[in-house]
mmCIF file of C-alpha atoms and ligand atoms in Angstrom:
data_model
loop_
_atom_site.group_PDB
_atom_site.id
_atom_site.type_symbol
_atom_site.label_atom_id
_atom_site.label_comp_id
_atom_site.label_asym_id
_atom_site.label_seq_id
_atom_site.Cartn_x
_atom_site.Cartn_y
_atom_site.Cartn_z
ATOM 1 C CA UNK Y 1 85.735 -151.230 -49.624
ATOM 2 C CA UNK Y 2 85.501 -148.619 -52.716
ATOM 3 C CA UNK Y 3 81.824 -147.869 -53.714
ATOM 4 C CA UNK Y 4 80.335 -148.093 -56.942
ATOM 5 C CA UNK Y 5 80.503 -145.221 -58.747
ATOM 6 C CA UNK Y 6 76.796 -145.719 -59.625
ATOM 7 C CA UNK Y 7 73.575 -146.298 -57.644
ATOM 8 C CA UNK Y 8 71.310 -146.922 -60.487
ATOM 9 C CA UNK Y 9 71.952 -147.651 -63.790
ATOM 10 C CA UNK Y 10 70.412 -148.857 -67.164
ATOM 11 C CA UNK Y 11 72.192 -151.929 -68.787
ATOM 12 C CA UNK Y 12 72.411 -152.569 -72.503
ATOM 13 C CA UNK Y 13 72.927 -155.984 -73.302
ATOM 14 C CA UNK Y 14 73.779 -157.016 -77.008
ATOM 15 C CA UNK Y 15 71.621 -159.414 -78.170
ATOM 16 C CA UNK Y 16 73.736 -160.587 -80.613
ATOM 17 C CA UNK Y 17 76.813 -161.486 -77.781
ATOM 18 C CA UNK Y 18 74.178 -163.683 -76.741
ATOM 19 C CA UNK Y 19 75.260 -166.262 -79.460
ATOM 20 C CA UNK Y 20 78.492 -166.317 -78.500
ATOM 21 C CA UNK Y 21 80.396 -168.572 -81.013
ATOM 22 C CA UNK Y 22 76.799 -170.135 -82.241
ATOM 23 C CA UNK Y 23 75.523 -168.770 -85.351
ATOM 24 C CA UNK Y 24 72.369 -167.552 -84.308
ATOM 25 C CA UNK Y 25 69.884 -167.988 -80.835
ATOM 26 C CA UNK Y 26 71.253 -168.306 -77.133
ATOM 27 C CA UNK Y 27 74.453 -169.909 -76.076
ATOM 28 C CA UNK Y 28 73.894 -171.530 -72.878
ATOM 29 C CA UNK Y 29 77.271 -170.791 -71.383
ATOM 30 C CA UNK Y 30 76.857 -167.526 -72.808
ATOM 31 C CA UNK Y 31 74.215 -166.231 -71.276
ATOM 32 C CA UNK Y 32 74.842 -167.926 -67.732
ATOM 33 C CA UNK Y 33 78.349 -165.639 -68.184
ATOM 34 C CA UNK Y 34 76.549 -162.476 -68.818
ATOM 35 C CA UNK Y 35 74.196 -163.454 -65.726
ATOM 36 C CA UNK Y 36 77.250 -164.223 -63.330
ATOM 37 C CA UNK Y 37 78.832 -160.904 -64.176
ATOM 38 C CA UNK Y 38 75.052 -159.190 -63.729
ATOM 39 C CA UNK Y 39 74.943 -160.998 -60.317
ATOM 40 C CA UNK Y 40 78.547 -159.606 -59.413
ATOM 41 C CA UNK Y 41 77.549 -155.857 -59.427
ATOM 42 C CA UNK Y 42 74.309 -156.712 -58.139
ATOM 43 C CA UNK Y 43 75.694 -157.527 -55.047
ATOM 44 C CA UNK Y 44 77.526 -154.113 -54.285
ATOM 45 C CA UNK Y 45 73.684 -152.750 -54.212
ATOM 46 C CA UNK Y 46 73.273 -151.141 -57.915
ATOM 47 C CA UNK Y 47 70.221 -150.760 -59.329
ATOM 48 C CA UNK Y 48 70.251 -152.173 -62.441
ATOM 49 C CA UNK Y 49 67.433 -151.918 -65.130
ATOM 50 C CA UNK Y 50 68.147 -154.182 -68.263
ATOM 51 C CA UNK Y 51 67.295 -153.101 -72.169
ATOM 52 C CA UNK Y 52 67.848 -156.318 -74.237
ATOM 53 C CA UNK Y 53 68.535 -156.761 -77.591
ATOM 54 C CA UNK Y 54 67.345 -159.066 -80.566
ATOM 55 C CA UNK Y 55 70.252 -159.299 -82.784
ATOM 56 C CA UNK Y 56 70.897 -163.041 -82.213
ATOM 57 C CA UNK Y 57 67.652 -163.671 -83.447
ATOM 58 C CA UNK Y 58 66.090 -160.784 -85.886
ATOM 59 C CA UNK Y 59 66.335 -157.629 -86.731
ATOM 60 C CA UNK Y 60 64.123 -155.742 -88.704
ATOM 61 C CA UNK Y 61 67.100 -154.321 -91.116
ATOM 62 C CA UNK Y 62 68.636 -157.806 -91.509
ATOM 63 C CA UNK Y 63 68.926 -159.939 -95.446
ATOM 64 C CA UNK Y 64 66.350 -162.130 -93.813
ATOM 65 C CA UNK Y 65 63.693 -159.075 -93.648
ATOM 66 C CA UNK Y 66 64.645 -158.301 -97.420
ATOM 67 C CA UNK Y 67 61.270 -157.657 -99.275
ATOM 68 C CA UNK Y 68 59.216 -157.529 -95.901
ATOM 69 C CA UNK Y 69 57.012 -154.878 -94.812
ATOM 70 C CA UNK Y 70 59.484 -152.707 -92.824
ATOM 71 C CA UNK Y 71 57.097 -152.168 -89.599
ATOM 72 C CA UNK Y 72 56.273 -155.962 -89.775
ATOM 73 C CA UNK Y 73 60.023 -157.082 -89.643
ATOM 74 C CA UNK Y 74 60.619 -154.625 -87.144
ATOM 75 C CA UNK Y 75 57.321 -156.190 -85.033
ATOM 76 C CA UNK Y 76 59.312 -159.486 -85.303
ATOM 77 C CA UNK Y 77 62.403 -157.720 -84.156
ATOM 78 C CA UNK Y 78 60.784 -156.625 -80.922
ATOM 79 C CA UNK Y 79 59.215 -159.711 -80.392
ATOM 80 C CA UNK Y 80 63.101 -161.080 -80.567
ATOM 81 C CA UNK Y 81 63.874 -158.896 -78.027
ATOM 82 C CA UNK Y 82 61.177 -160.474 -75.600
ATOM 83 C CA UNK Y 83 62.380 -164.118 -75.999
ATOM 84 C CA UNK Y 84 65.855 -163.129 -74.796
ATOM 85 C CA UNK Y 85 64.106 -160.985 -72.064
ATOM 86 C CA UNK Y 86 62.912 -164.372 -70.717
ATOM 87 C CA UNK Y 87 65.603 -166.310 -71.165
ATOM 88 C CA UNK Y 88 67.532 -163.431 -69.761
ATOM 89 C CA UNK Y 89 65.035 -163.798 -66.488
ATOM 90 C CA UNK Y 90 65.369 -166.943 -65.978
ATOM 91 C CA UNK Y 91 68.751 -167.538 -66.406
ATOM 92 C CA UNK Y 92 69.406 -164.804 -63.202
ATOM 93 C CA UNK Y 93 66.430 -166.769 -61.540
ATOM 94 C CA UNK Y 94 69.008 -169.764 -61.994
ATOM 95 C CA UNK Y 95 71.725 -167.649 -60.164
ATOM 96 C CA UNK Y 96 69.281 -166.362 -57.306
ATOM 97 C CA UNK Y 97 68.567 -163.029 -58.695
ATOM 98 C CA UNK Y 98 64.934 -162.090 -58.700
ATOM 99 C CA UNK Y 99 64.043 -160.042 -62.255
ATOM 100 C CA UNK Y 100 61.010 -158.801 -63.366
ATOM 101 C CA UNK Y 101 60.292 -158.603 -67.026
ATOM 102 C CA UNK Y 102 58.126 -155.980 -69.203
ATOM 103 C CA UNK Y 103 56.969 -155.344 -72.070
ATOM 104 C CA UNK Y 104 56.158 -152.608 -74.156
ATOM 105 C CA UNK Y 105 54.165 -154.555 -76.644
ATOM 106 C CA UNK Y 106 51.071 -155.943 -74.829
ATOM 107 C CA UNK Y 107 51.468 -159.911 -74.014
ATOM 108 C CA UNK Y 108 49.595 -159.766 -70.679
ATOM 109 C CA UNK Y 109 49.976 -164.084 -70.733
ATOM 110 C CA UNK Y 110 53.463 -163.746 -71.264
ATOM 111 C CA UNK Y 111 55.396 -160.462 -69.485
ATOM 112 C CA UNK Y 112 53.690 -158.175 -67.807
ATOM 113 C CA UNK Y 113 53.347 -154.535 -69.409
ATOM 114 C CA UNK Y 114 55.944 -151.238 -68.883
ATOM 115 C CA UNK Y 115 53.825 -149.725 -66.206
ATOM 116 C CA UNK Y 116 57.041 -146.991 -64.931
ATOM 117 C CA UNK Y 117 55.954 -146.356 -61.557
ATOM 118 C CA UNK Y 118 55.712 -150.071 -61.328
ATOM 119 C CA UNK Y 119 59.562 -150.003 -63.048
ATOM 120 C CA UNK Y 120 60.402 -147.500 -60.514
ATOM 121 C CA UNK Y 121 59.217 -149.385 -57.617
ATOM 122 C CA UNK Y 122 60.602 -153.023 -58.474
ATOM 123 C CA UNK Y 123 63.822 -151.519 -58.517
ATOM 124 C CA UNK Y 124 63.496 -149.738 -55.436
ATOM 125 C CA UNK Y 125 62.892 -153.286 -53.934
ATOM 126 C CA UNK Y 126 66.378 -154.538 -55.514
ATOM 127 C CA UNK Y 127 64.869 -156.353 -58.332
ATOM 128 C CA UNK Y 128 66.309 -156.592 -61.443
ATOM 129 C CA UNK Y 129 64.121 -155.046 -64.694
ATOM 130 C CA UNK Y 130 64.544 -156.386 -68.253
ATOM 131 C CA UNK Y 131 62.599 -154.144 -70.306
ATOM 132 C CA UNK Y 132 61.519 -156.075 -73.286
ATOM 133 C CA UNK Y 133 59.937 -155.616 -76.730
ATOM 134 C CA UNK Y 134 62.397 -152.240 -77.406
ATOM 135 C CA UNK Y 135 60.107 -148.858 -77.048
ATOM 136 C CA UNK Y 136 57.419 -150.339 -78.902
ATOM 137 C CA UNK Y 137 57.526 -149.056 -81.968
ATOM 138 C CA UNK Y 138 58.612 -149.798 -85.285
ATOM 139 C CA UNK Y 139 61.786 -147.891 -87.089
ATOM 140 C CA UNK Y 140 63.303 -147.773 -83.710
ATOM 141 C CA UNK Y 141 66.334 -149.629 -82.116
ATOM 142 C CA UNK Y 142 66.865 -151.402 -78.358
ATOM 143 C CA UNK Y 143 69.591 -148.586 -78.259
ATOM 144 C CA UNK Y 144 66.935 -145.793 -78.655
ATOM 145 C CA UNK Y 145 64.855 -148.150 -75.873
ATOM 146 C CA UNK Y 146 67.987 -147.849 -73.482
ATOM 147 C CA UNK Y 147 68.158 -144.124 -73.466
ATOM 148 C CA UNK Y 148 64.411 -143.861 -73.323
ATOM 149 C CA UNK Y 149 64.152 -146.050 -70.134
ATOM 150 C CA UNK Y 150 67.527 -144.813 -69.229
ATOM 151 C CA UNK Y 151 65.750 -141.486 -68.843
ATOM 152 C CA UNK Y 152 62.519 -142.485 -67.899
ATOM 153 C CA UNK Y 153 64.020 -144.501 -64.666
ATOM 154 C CA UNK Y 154 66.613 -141.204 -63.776
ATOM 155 C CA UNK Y 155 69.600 -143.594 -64.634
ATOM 156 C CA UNK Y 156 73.018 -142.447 -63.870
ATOM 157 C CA UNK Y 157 74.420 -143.773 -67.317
ATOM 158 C CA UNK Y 158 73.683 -146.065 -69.904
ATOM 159 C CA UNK Y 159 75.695 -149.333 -70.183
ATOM 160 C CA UNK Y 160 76.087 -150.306 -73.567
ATOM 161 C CA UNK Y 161 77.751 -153.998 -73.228
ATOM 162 C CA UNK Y 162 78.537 -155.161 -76.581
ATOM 163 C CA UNK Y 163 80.926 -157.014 -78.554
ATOM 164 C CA UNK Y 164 83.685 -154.275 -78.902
ATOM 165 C CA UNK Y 165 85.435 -152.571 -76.186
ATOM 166 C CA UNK Y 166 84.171 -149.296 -76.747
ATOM 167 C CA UNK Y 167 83.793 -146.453 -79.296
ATOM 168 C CA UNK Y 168 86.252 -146.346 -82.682
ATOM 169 C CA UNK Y 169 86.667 -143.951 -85.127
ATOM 170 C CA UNK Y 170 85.253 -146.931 -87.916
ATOM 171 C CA UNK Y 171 83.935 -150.131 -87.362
ATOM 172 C CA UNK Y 172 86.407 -152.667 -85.881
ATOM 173 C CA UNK Y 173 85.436 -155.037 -87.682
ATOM 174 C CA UNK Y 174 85.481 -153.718 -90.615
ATOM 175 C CA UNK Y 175 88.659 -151.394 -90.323
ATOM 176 C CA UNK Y 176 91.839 -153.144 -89.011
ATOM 177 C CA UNK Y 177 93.273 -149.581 -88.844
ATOM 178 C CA UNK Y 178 90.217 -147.899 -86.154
ATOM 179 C CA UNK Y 179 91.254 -146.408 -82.665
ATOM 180 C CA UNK Y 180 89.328 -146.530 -79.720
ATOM 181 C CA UNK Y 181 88.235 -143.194 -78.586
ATOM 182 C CA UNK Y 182 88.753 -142.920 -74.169
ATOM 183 C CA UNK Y 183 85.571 -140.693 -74.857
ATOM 184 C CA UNK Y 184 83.962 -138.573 -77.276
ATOM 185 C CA UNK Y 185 81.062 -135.926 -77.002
ATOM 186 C CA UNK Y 186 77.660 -137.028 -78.376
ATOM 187 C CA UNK Y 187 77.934 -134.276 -80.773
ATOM 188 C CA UNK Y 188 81.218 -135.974 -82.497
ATOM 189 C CA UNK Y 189 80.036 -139.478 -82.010
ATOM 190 C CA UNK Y 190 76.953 -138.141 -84.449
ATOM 191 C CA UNK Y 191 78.891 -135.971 -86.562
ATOM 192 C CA UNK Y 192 81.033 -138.694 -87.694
ATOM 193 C CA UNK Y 193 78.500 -141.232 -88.097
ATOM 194 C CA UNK Y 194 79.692 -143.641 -85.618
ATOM 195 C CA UNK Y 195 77.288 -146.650 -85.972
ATOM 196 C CA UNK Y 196 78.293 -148.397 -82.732
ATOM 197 C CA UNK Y 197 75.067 -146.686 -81.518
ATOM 198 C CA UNK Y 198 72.201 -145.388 -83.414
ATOM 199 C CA UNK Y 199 71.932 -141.305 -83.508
ATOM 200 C CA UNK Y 200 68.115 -141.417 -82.169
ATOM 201 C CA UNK Y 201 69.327 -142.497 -79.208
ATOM 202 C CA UNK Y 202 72.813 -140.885 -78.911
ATOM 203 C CA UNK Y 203 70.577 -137.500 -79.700
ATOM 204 C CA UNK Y 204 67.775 -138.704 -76.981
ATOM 205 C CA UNK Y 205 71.065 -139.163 -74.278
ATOM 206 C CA UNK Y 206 72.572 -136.149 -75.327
ATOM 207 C CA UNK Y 207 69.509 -134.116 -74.767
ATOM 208 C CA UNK Y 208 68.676 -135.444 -71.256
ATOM 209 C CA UNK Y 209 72.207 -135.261 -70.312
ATOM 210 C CA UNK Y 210 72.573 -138.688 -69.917
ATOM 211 C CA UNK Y 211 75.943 -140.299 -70.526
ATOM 212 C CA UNK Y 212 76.195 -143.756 -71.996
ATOM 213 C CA UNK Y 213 79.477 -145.908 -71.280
ATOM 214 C CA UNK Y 214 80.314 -148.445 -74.264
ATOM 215 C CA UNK Y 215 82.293 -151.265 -73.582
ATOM 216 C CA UNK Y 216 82.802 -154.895 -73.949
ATOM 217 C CA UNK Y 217 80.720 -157.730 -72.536
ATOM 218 C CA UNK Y 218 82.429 -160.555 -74.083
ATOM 219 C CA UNK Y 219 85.452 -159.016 -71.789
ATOM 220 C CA UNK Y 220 85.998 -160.920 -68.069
ATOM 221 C CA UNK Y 221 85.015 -158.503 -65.476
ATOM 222 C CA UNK Y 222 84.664 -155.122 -67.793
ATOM 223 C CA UNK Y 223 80.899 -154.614 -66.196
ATOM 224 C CA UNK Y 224 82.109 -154.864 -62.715
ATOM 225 C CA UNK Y 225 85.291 -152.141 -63.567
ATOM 226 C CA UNK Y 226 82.619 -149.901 -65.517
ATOM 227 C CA UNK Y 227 80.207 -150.023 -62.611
ATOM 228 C CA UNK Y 228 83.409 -149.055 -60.230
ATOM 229 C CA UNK Y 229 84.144 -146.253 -62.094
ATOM 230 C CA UNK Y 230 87.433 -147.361 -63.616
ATOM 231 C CA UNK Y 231 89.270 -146.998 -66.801
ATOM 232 C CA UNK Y 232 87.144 -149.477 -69.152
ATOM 233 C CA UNK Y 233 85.346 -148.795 -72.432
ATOM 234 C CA UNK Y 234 84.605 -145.406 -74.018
ATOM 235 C CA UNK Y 235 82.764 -142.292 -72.162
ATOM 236 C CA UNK Y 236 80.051 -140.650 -74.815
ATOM 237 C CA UNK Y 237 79.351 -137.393 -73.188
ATOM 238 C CA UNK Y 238 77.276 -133.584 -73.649
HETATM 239 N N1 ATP A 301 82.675 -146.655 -84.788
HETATM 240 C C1 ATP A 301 82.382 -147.836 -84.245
HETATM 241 N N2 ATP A 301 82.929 -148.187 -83.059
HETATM 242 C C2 ATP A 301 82.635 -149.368 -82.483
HETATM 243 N N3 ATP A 301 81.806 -150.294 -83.057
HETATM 244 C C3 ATP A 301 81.226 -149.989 -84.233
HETATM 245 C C4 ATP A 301 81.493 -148.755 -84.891
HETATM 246 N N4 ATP A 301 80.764 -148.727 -86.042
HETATM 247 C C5 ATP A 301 80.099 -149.865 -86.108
HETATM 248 N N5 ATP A 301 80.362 -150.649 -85.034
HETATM 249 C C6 ATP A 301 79.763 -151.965 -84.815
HETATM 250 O O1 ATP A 301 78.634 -151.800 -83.949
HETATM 251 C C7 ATP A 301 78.419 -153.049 -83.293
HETATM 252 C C8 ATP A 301 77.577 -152.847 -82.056
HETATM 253 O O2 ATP A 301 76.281 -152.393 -82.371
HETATM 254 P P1 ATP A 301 75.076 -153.349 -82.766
HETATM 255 O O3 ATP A 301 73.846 -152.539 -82.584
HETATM 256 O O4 ATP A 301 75.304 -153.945 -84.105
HETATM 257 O O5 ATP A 301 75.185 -154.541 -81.777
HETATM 258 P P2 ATP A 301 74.585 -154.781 -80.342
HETATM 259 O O6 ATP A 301 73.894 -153.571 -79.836
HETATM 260 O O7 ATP A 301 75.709 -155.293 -79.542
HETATM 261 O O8 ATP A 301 73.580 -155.976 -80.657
HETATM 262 P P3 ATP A 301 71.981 -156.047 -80.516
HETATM 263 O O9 ATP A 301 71.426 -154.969 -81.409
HETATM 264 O O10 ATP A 301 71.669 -157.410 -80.942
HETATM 265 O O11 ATP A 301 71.692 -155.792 -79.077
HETATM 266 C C9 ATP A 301 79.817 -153.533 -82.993
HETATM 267 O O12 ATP A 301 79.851 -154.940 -82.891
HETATM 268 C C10 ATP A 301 80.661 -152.988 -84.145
HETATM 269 O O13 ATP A 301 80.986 -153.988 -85.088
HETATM 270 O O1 LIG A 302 62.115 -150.033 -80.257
HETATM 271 C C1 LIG A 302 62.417 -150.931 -81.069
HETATM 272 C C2 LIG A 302 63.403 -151.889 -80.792
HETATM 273 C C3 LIG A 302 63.677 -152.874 -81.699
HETATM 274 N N1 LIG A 302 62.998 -152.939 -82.881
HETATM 275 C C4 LIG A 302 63.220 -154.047 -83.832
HETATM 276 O O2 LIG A 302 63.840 -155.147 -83.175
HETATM 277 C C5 LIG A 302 65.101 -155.470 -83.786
HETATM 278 C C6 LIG A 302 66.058 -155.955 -82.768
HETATM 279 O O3 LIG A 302 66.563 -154.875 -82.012
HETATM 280 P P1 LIG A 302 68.103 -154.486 -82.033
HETATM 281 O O4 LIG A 302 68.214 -153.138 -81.419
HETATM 282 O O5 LIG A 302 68.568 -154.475 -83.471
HETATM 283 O O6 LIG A 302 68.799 -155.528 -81.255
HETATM 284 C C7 LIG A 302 65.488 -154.189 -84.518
HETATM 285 O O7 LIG A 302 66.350 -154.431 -85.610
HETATM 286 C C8 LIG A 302 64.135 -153.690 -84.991
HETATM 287 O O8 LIG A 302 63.734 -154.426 -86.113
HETATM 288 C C9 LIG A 302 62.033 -151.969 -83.174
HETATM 289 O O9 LIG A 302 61.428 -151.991 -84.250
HETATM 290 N N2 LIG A 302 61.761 -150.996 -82.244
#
């Protein structure tokens, strides 16, 4: 059987598939989908570490935050990001995976902290990590939190899984007229502005060297062909 083309890897899940055709929160079969293609790769032995995001339920930047104290929204953005986290875990509790969930915002009664040797080891043991509550800190995204724990964990790659298949040169869904790039150096992706991903965090993956995959997670199977190495998505590379 081919191996994976990865051994450990951190996984960006959109918050905002999450809805699937529901205008806001969780879809059940949704989620249970995302899990079941989770489950799939986490059977060829990948490590997989989890960054979740908080789109389907708040974002700091959103109309809703309009007039809010910008740190406060974002607060309430992170805290988005820790509901899904537990939904997250206990939807792949449902389909036998064991996760472990942590935060970087102190909850202690509800997640346990980011302790990163404690990261390290749980996915030593084959455990699944959602990291929760984004890096913290206000003014940031869950994309910067991906290549932070990307790096912090020695990831292979960062998954972005979102709801296009991959890098364009505008916004899909904005611009009937975009192409998909097969891959693109960081230093393009950031020269042209290309909002798929924030540039904190394509400048913190360019930096560390760290190459993040984008593709899409509403497709059937695309995590399982990205993890195998095959052609899916777009490459952002130094
Ligand atoms: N050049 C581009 N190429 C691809 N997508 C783009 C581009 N510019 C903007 N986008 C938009 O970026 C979106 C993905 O980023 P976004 O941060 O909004 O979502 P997400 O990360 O999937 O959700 P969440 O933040 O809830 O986890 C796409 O759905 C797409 O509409
Ligand atoms: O490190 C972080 C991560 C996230 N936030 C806030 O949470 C929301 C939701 O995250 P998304 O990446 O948009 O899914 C985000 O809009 C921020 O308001 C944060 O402040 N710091």
């Amino acid at each position: 059987m081919t191996k994976p083309a990865y051994q450990r890897v951190l996984l960006k899940l959109s918050g905002e598939a999450l809805m699937g055709d529901d205008p806001f929160g969780i879809n059940r079969a949704t989620i249970e989908r995302m899990v079941a293609d989770v489950a799939e790769v986490q059977k060829l032995g990948v490590e997989l570490a989890v960054v979740i995001g908080g789109g389907n339920i708040f974002r700091g930047v959103a109309p809703g935050a309009q007039g809010m104290d910008r740190a406060t929204a974002d607060y309430m953005g992170m805290l988005a990001t820790v509901m899904n986290a537990l939904a997250l875990a206990d939807a792949m509790r449902q389909q036998g995976i064991t996760a472990r969930v942590m935060s970087a915002i102190g909850i202690e009664q509800v997640v346990e902290p980011y302790v990163r040797p404690k990261a390290l080891q749980y996915l030593e043991e084959g455990k699944v990590v959602v990291f929760a509550a984004g890096t913290g800190n206000p003014f940031f995204t869950t994309d910067t939190a991906a290549a932070l724990r990307g790096s912090e964990i020695s990831a292979e790659i960062v998954l972005k899984a979102t709801k296009v298949d991959g890098v364009y040169t505008a916004d899909p869904k904005k611009d009937p007229h975009a192409t998909r790039y097969e891959s693109i150096s960081f230093d393009e992706a950031i020269s042209k502005h290309l909002a798929v991903m924030d540039a904190t965090a394509f400048a913190l993956c360019r930096d560390q060297k760290l190459p993040i995959k984008v593709f899409s997670i509403v497709k059937p199977g695309a995590l399982k062909r990205v993890i195998m190495g095959e052609d899916e998505g777009t490459l952002v590379h130094v």
